[in-house]
CSV table of C-alpha atoms in Angstrom, one decimal:
chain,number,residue,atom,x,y,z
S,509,UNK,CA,25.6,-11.7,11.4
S,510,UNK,CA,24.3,-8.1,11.6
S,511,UNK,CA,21.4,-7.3,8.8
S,512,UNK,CA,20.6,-3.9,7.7
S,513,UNK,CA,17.5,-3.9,5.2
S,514,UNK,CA,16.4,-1.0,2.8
S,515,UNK,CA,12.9,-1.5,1.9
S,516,UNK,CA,11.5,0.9,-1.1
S,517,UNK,CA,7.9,0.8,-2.7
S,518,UNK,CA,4.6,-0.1,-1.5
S,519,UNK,CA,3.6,-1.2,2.1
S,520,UNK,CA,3.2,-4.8,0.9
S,521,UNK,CA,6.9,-4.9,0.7
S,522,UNK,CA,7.5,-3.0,4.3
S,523,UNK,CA,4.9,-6.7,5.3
S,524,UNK,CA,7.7,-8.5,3.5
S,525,UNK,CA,10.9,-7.1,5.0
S,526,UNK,CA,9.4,-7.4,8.1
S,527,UNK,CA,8.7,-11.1,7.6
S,528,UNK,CA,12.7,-11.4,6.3
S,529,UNK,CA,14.1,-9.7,9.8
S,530,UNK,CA,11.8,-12.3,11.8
S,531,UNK,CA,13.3,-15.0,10.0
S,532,UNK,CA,16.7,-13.9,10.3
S,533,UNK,CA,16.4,-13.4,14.0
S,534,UNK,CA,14.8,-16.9,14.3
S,535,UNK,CA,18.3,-18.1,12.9
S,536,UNK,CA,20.3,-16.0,15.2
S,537,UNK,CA,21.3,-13.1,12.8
S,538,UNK,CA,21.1,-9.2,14.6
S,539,UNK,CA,18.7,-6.1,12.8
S,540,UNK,CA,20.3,-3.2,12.6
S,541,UNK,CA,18.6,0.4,11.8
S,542,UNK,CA,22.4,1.7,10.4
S,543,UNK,CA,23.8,0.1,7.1
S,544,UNK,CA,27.1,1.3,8.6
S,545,UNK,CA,26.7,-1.4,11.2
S,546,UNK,CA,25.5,-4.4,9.3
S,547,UNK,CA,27.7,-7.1,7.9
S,548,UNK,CA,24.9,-7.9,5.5
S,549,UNK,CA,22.8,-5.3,3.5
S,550,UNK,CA,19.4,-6.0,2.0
S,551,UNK,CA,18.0,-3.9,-0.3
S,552,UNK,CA,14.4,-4.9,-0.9
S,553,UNK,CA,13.7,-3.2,-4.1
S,554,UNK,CA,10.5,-1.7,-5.6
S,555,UNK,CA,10.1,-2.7,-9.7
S,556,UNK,CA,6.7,-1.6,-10.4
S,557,UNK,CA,7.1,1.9,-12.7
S,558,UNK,CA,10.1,3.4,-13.9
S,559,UNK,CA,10.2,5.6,-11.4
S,560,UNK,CA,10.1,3.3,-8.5
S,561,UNK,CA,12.7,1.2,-10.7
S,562,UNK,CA,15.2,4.2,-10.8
S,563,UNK,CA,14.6,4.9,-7.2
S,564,UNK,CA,15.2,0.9,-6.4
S,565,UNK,CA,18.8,1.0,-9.1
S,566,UNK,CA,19.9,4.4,-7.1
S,567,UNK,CA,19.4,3.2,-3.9
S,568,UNK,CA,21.5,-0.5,-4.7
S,569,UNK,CA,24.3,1.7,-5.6
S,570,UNK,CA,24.3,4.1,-2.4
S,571,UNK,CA,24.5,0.8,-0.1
S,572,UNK,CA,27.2,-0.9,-2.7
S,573,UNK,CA,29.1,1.9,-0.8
S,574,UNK,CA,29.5,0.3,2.1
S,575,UNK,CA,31.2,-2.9,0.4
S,576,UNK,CA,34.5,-0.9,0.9
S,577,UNK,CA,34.1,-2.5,4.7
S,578,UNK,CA,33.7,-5.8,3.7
S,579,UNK,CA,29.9,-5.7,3.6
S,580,UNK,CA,28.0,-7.9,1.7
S,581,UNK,CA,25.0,-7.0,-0.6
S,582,UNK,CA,22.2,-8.5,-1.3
S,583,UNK,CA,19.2,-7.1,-3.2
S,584,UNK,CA,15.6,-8.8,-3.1
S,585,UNK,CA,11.8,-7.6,-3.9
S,586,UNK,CA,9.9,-6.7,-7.1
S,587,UNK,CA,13.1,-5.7,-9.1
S,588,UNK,CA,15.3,-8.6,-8.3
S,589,UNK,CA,12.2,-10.9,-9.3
S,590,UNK,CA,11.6,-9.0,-12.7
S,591,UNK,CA,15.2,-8.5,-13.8
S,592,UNK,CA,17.4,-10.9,-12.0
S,593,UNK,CA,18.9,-12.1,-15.4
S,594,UNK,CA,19.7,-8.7,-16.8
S,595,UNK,CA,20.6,-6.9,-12.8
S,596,UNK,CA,23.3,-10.0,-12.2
S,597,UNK,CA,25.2,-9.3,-15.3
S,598,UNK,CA,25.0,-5.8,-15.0
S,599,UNK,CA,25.4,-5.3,-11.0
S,600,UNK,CA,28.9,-7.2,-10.1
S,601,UNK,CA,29.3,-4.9,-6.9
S,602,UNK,CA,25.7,-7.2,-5.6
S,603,UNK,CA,26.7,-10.3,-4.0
S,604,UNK,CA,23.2,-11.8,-4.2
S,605,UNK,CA,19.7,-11.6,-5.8
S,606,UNK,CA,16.3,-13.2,-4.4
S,607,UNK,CA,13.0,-13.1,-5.7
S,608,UNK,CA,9.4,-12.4,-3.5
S,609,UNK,CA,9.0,-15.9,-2.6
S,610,UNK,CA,12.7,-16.4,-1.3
S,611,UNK,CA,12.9,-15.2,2.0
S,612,UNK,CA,12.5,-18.3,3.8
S,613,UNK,CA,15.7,-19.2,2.2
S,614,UNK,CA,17.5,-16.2,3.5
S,615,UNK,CA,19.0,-18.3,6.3
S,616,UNK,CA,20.8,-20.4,3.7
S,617,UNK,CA,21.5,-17.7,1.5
S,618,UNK,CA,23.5,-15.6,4.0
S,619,UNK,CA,25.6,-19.0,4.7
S,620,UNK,CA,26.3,-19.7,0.9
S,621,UNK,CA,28.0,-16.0,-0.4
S,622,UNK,CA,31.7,-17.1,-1.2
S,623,UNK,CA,30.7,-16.3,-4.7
S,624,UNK,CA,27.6,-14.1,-6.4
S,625,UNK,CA,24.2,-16.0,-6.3
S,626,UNK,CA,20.7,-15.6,-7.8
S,627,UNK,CA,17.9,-17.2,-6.0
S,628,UNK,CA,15.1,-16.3,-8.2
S,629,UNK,CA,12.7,-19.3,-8.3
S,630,UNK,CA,9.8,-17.8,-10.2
S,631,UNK,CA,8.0,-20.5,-8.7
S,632,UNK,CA,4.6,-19.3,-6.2
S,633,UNK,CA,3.5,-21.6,-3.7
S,634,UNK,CA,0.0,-22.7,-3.7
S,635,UNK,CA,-0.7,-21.6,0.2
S,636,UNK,CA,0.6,-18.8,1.8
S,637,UNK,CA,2.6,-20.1,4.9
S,638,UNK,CA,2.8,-18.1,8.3
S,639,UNK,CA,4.9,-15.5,9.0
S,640,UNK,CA,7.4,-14.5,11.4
S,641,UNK,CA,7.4,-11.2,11.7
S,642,UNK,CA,9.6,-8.6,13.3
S,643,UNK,CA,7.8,-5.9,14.7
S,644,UNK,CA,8.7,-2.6,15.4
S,645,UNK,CA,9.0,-1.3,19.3
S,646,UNK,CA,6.2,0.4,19.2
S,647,UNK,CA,3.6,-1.3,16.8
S,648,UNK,CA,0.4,0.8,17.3
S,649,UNK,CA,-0.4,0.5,13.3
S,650,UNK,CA,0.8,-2.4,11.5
S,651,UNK,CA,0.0,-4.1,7.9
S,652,UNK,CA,-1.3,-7.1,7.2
S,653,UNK,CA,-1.3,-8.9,4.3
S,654,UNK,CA,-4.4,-11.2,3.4
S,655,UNK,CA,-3.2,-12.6,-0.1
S,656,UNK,CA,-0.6,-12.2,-2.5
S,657,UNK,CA,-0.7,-12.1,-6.1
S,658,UNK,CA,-3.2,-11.2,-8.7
S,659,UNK,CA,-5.7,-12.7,-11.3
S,660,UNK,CA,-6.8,-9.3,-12.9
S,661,UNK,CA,-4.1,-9.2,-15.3
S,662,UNK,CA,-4.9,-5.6,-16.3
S,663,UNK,CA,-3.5,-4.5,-19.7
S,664,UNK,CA,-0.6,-2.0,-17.8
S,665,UNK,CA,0.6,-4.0,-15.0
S,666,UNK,CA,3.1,-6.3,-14.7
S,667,UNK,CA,2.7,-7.5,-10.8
S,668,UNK,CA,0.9,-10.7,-12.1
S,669,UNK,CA,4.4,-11.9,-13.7
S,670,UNK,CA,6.0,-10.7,-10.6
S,671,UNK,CA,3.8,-11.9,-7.5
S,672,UNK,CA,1.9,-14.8,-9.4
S,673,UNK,CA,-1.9,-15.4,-9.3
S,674,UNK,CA,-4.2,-14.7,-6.3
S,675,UNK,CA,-3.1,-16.7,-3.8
S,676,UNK,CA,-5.4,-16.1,-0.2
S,677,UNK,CA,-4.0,-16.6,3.5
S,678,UNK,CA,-5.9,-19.3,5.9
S,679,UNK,CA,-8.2,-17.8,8.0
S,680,UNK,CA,-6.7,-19.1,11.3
S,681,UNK,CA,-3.1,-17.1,9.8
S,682,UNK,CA,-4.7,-14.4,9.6
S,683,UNK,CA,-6.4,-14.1,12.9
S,684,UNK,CA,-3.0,-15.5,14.5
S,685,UNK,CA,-1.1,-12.5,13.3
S,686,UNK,CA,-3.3,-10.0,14.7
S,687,UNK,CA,-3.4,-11.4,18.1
S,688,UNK,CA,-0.1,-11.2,17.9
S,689,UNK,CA,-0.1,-7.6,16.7
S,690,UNK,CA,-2.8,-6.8,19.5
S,691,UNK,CA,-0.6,-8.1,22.0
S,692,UNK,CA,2.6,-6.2,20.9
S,693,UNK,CA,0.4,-3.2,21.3
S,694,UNK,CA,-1.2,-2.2,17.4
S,695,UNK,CA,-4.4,-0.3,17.5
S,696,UNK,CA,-4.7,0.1,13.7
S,697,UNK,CA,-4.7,-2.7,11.7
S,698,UNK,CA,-4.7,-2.2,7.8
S,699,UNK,CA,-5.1,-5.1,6.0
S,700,UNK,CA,-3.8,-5.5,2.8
S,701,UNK,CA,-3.3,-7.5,-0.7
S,702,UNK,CA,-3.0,-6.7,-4.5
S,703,UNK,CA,-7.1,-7.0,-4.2
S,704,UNK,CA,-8.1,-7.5,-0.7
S,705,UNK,CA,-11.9,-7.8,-1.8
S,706,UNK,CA,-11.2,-11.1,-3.7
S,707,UNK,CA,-9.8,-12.7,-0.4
S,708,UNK,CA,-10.8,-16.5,0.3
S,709,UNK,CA,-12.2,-17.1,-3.5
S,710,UNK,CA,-9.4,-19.4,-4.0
S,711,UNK,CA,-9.6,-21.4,-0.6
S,712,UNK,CA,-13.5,-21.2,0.2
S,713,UNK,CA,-15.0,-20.7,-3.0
S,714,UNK,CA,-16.5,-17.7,-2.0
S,715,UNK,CA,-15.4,-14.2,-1.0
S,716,UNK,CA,-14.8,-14.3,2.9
S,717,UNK,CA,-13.3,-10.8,3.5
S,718,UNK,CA,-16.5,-9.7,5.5
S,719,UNK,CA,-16.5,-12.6,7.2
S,720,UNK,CA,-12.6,-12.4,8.2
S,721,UNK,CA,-13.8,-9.0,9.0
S,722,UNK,CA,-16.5,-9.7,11.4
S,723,UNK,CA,-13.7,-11.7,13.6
S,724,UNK,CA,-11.1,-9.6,13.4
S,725,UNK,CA,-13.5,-7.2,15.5
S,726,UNK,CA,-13.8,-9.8,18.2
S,727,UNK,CA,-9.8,-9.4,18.8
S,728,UNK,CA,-9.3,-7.1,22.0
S,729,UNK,CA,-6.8,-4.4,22.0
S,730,UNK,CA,-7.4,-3.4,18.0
S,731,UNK,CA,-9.5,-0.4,18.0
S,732,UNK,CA,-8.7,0.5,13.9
S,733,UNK,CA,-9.1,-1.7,11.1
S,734,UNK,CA,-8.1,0.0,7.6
S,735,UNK,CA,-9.3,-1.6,4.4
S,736,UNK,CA,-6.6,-1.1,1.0
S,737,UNK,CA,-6.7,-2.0,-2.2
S,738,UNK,CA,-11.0,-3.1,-3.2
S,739,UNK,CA,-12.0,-3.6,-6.5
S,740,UNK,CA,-15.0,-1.7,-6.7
S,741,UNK,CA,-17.3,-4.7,-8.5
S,742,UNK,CA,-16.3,-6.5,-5.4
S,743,UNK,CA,-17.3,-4.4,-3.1
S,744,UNK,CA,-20.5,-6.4,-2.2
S,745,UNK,CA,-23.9,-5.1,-0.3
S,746,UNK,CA,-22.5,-8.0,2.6
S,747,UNK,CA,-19.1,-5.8,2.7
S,748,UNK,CA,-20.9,-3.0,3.1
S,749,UNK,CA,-23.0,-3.8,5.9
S,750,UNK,CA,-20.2,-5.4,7.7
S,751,UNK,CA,-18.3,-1.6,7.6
S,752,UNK,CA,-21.6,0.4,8.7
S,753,UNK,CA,-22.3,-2.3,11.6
S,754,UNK,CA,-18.6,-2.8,12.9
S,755,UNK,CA,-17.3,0.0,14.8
S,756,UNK,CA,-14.1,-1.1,14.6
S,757,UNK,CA,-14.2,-0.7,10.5
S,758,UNK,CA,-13.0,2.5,9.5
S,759,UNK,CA,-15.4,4.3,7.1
S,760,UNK,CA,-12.9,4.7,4.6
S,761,UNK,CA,-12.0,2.6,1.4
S,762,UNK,CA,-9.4,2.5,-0.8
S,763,UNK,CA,-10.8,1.6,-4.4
S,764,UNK,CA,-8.3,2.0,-7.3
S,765,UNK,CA,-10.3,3.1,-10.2
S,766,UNK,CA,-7.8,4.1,-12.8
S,767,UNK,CA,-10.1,6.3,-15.0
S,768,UNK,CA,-13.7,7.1,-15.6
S,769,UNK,CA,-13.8,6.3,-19.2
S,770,UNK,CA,-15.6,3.3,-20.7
S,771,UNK,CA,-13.0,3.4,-23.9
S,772,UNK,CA,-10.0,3.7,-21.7
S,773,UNK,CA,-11.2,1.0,-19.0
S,774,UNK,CA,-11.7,-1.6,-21.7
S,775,UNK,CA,-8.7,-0.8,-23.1
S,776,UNK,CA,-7.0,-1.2,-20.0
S,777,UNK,CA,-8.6,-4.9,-19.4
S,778,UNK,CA,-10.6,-3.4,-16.2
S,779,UNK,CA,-14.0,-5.2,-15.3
S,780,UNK,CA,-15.5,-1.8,-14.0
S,781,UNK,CA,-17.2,0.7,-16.0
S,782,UNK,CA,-18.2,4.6,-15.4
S,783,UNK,CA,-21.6,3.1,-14.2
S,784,UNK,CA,-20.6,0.5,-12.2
S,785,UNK,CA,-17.8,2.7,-10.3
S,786,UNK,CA,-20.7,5.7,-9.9
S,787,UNK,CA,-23.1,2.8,-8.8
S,788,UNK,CA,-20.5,1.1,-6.0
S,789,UNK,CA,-20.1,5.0,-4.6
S,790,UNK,CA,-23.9,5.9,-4.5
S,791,UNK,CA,-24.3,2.8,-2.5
S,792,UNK,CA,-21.3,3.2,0.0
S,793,UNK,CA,-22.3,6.8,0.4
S,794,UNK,CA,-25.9,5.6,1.4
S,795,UNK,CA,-24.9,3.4,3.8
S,796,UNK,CA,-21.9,4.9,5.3
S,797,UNK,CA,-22.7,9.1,5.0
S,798,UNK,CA,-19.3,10.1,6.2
S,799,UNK,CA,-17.4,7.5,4.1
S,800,UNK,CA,-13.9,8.9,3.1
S,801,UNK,CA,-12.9,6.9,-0.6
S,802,UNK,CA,-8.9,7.5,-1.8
S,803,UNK,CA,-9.0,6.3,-5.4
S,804,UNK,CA,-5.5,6.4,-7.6
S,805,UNK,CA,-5.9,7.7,-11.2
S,806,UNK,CA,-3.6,6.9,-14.4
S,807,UNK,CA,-3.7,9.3,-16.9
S,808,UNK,CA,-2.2,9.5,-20.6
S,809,UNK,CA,-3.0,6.0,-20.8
S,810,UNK,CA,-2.2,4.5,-24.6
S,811,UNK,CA,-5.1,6.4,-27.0
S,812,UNK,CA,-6.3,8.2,-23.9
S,813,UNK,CA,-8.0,11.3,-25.9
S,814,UNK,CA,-8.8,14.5,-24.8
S,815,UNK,CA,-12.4,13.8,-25.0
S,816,UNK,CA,-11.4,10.2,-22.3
S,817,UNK,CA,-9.4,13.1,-20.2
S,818,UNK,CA,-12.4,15.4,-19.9
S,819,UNK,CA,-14.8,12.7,-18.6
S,820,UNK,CA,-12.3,11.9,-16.1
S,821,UNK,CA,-12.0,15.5,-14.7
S,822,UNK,CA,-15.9,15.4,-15.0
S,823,UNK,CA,-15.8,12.1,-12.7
S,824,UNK,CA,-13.7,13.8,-10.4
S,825,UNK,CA,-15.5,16.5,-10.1
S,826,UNK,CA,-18.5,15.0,-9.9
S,827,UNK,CA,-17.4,12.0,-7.2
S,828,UNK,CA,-15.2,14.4,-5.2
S,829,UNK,CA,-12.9,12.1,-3.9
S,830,UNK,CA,-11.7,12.8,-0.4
S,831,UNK,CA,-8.3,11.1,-1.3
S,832,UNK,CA,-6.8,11.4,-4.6
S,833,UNK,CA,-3.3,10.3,-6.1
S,834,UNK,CA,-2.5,10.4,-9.8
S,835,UNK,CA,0.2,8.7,-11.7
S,836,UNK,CA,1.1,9.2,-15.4
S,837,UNK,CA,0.8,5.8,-17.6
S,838,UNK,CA,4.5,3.9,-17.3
S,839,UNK,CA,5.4,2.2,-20.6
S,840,UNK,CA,6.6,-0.9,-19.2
S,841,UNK,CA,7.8,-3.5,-21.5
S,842,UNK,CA,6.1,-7.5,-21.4
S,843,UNK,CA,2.4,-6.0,-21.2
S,844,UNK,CA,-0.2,-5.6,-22.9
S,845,UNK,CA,-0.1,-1.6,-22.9
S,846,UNK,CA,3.5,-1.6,-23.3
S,847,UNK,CA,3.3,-2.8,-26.9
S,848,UNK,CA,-0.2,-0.7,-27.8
S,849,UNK,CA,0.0,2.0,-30.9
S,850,UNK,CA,-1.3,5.9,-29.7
S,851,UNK,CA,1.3,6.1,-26.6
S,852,UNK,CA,0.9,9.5,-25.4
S,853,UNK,CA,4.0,12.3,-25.2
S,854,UNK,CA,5.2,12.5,-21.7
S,855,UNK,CA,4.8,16.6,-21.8
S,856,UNK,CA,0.6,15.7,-22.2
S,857,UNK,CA,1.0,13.1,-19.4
S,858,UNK,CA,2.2,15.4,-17.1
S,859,UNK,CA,0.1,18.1,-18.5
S,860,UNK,CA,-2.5,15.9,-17.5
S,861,UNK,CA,-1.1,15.0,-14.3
S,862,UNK,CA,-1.3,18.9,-13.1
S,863,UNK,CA,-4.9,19.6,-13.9
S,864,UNK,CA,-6.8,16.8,-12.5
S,865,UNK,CA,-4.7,17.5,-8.8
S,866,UNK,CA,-4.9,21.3,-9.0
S,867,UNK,CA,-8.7,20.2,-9.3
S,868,UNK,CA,-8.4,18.1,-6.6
S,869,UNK,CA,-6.3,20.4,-4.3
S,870,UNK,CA,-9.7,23.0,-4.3
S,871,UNK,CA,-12.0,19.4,-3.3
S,872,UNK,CA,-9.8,18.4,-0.7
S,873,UNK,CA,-9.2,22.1,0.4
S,874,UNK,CA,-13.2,22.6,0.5
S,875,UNK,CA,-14.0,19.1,2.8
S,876,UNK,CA,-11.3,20.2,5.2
S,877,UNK,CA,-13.4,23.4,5.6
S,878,UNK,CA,-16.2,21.4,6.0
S,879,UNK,CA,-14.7,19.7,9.0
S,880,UNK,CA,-13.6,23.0,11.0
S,881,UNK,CA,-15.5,23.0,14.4
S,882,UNK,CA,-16.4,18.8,14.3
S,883,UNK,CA,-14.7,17.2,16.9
S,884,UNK,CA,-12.3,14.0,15.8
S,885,UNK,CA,-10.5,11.4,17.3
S,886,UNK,CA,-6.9,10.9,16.0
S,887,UNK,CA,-4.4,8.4,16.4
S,888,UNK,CA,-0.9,10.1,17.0
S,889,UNK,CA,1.9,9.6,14.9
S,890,UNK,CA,4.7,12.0,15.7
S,891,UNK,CA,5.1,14.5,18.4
S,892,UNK,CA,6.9,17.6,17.0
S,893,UNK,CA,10.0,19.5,18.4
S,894,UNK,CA,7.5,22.8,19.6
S,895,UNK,CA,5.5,20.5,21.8
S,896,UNK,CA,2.5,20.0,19.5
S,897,UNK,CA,1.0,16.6,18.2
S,898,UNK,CA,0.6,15.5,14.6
S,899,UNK,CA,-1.9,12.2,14.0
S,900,UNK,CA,-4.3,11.4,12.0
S,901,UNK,CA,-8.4,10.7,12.2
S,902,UNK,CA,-10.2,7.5,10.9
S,903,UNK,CA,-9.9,8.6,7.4
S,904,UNK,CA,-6.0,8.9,6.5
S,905,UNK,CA,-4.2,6.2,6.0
S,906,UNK,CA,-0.2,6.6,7.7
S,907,UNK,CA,2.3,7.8,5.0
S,908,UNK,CA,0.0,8.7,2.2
S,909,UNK,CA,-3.0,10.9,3.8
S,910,UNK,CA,-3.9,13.9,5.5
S,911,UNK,CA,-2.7,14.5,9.3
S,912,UNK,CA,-4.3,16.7,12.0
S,913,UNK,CA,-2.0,18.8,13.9
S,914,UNK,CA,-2.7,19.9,17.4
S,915,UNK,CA,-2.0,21.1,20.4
S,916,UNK,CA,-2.6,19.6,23.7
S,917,UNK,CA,-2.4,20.6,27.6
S,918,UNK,CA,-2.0,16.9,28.2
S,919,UNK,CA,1.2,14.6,28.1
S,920,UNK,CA,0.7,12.3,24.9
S,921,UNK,CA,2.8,9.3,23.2
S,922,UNK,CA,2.9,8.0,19.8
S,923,UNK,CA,0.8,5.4,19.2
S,924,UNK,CA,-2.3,7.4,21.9
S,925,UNK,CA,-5.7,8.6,21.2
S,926,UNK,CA,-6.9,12.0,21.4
S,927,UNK,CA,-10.5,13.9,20.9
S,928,UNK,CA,-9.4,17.0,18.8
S,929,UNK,CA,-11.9,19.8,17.9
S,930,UNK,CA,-10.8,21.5,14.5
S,931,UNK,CA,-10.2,24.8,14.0
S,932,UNK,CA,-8.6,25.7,10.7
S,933,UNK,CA,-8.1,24.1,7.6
S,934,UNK,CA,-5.4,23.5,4.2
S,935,UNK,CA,-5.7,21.8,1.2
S,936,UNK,CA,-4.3,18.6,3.1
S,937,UNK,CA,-4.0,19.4,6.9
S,938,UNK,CA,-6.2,20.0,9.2
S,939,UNK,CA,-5.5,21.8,12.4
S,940,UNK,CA,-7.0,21.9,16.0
S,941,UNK,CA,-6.6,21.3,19.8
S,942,UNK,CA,-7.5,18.5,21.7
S,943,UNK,CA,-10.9,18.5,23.7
């Protein structure tokens, strides 16, 4: 059969998809890249927020569209796991729903549609098993997931219910997949998880992610390795060292912090506090100078007061964050936050929302200056219709950061390396030539 999958939400799901099309081409089954072609249409769905959840419901209906040719629909991921009940009564024109731990089934699955199915286990399996993945033709930066699931249980967040508990991949996985990647030609390897600092607790009794780290450097052909997802009070002085001594380690972290207020970190079940997050910075930033941190906020947070809100912008101000993305609080039902008193109006949310990233448009705006006349060397990622490059340096990670634009005497591809000197600046671009 010919398989067209829609993947929406985080990158963690993009890892999954591509673990479905590798398993459906083990089995015989064609990938397509047009729904219009496919006899089968997956739609692996994003059930996180509301908003990713009205994204995920929209998109199911724009692909039901193509049932009219006989296609078949199937819809998998966060949403199908968290609502399968309520989505199979309410979604006749879906022919089938699977959860996050039914891919390996999708074989059967696609043989066993005479009449609508739900294969929504809402079992986890103890070890992670090794994927087959599908990569793309050119896979010069590729994801790779460590773990899956979560113990953190914060007081907003439902993945726990979804993905299960913390649940780390073998070692000798791991380092499989990217000698595979490095053979199909990746140069930037990301790794990721819900919590990619708590990797091998669960397996080793100890955390192994510098370690891991220190052999993934050994593997020839990647020349990038991205770090997602740390919990800054496991971001150990071991960690650390391994980033400043590896060159290979990109000097930029992704560390999720939430909010800078001890009243509202409690409240949402985090382990960190104000000091400990300033303490974890002050010692990255002394070991690694020209460290580039992306932190996500949440803001109107249940009995987040304006007094919380201030020592937040404070934080921010304070920290400036080279990477910044804030979200307003999502009620979502069957958590701890969803059921608090003191919910905030979604006018202040937003309110909120505005002023901490018009702050944070001036600090970003102000580094980029800082960067004008430095020389970089950026990965490219597109190669625009007037001839000029557009890529990105050490510190962006694809899809969510900033990107350098450039031009070039020289004949480049996606996926090459290029020394660019900088020469201007925006609030989220920088732009140059290449050296």
């Amino acid at each position: 059969m010919k398989v067209f999958i829609e993947t929406l939400g985080c990158p963690k799901n993009f890892y999954d998809s591509e673990n479905a099309a590798g398993i459906l081409e083990n089995h015989n089954h064609i990938i397509v890249n047009q729904p219009q072609d496919a006899d089968i249409i997956i739609v692996n769905t994003c059930g996180f927020i509301n908003d990713a959840k009205t994204e995920s419901i929209e998109r199911i209906f724009e692909m039901a569209e193509y049932k009219e040719n006989g296609t078949k629909l199937i819809v998998s991921g966060c949403l199908s796991e968290r609502y399968s009940k309520e989505l199979f009564d309410e979604m006749p024109e879906v022919d089938a729903f699977i959860g996050v731990n039914e891919y390996e089934r999708l074989p059967e699955i696609l043989n066993s549609m005479e009449e609508r199915i739900s294969f929504v286990s809402g079992c986890h399996s103890d070890i992670l098993l090794p994927v087959t993945r599908r990569f793309e033709e050119n896979p010069y930066t590729a994801t790779l997931k460590i773990a899956e699931g979560c113990n953190n249980c914060c007081a907003y967040c439902v993945i726990p219910s979804i993905r299960g508990r913390f649940r780390s991949k073998r070692e000798e996985d791991i380092l499989r997949e990217a000698r595979q990647l490095a053979q199909a030609g990746c140069k930037e390897l990301i790794l990721i998880a819900q919590d990619v600092t708590y990797y091998g607790m669960d397996l080793y009794g100890e955390l192994r992610l510098a370690k891991l780290l220190r052999k993934l450097c050994r593997i020839d052909g990647i020349e990038w390795i991205r770090l997602m997802y740390c919990y800054e009070d496991r971001i150990t002085d071991e960690l650390i060292q391994t980033i400043a001594e590896e060159d290979k380690i990109c000097n930029y972290l992704d560390i999720p912090i939430q909010h800078a207020s001890d009243n509202v970190l409690r409240a949402m079940k985090r382990r960190s506090t104000s000091k400990s997050i300033e303490n974890t910075i002050k010692r990255l930033k002394n070991a690694l100078p020209d460290i580039h941190i992306r932190t996500t906020l949440i803001v109107g947070f249940p009995g987040e007061t304006e007094e919380d809100y201030d020592n937040l912008v404070e934080f921010v101000e304070k920290e400036r964050f080279a990477r910044l993305g804030v979200f307003a609080y999502s009620q979502e039902e069957n958590t701890v936050a969803g059921d608090m008193e003191n919910q905030i109006e979604e006018d202040v949310k937003q309110e909120r929302l505005d002023a901490v990233m018009r702050r944070q448009i001036d600090i970003s705006l102000e580094m980029n200056r800082e960067k004008i006349g430095n020389i970089y060397r950026v990965l490219i990622d597109e190669i625009d219709t007037d001839g000029s490059y557009i890529g990105r340096t050490m510190y962006d990670a694809p899809e969510i950061d900033n990107s350098v634009i450039f031009s070039s005497e020289k004949e480049h591809k996606v996926g090459e390396f290029a020394d660019v000197i900088i020469e201007d600046a925006f609030d989220y671009d920088l732009v140059g030539r290449e050296v």
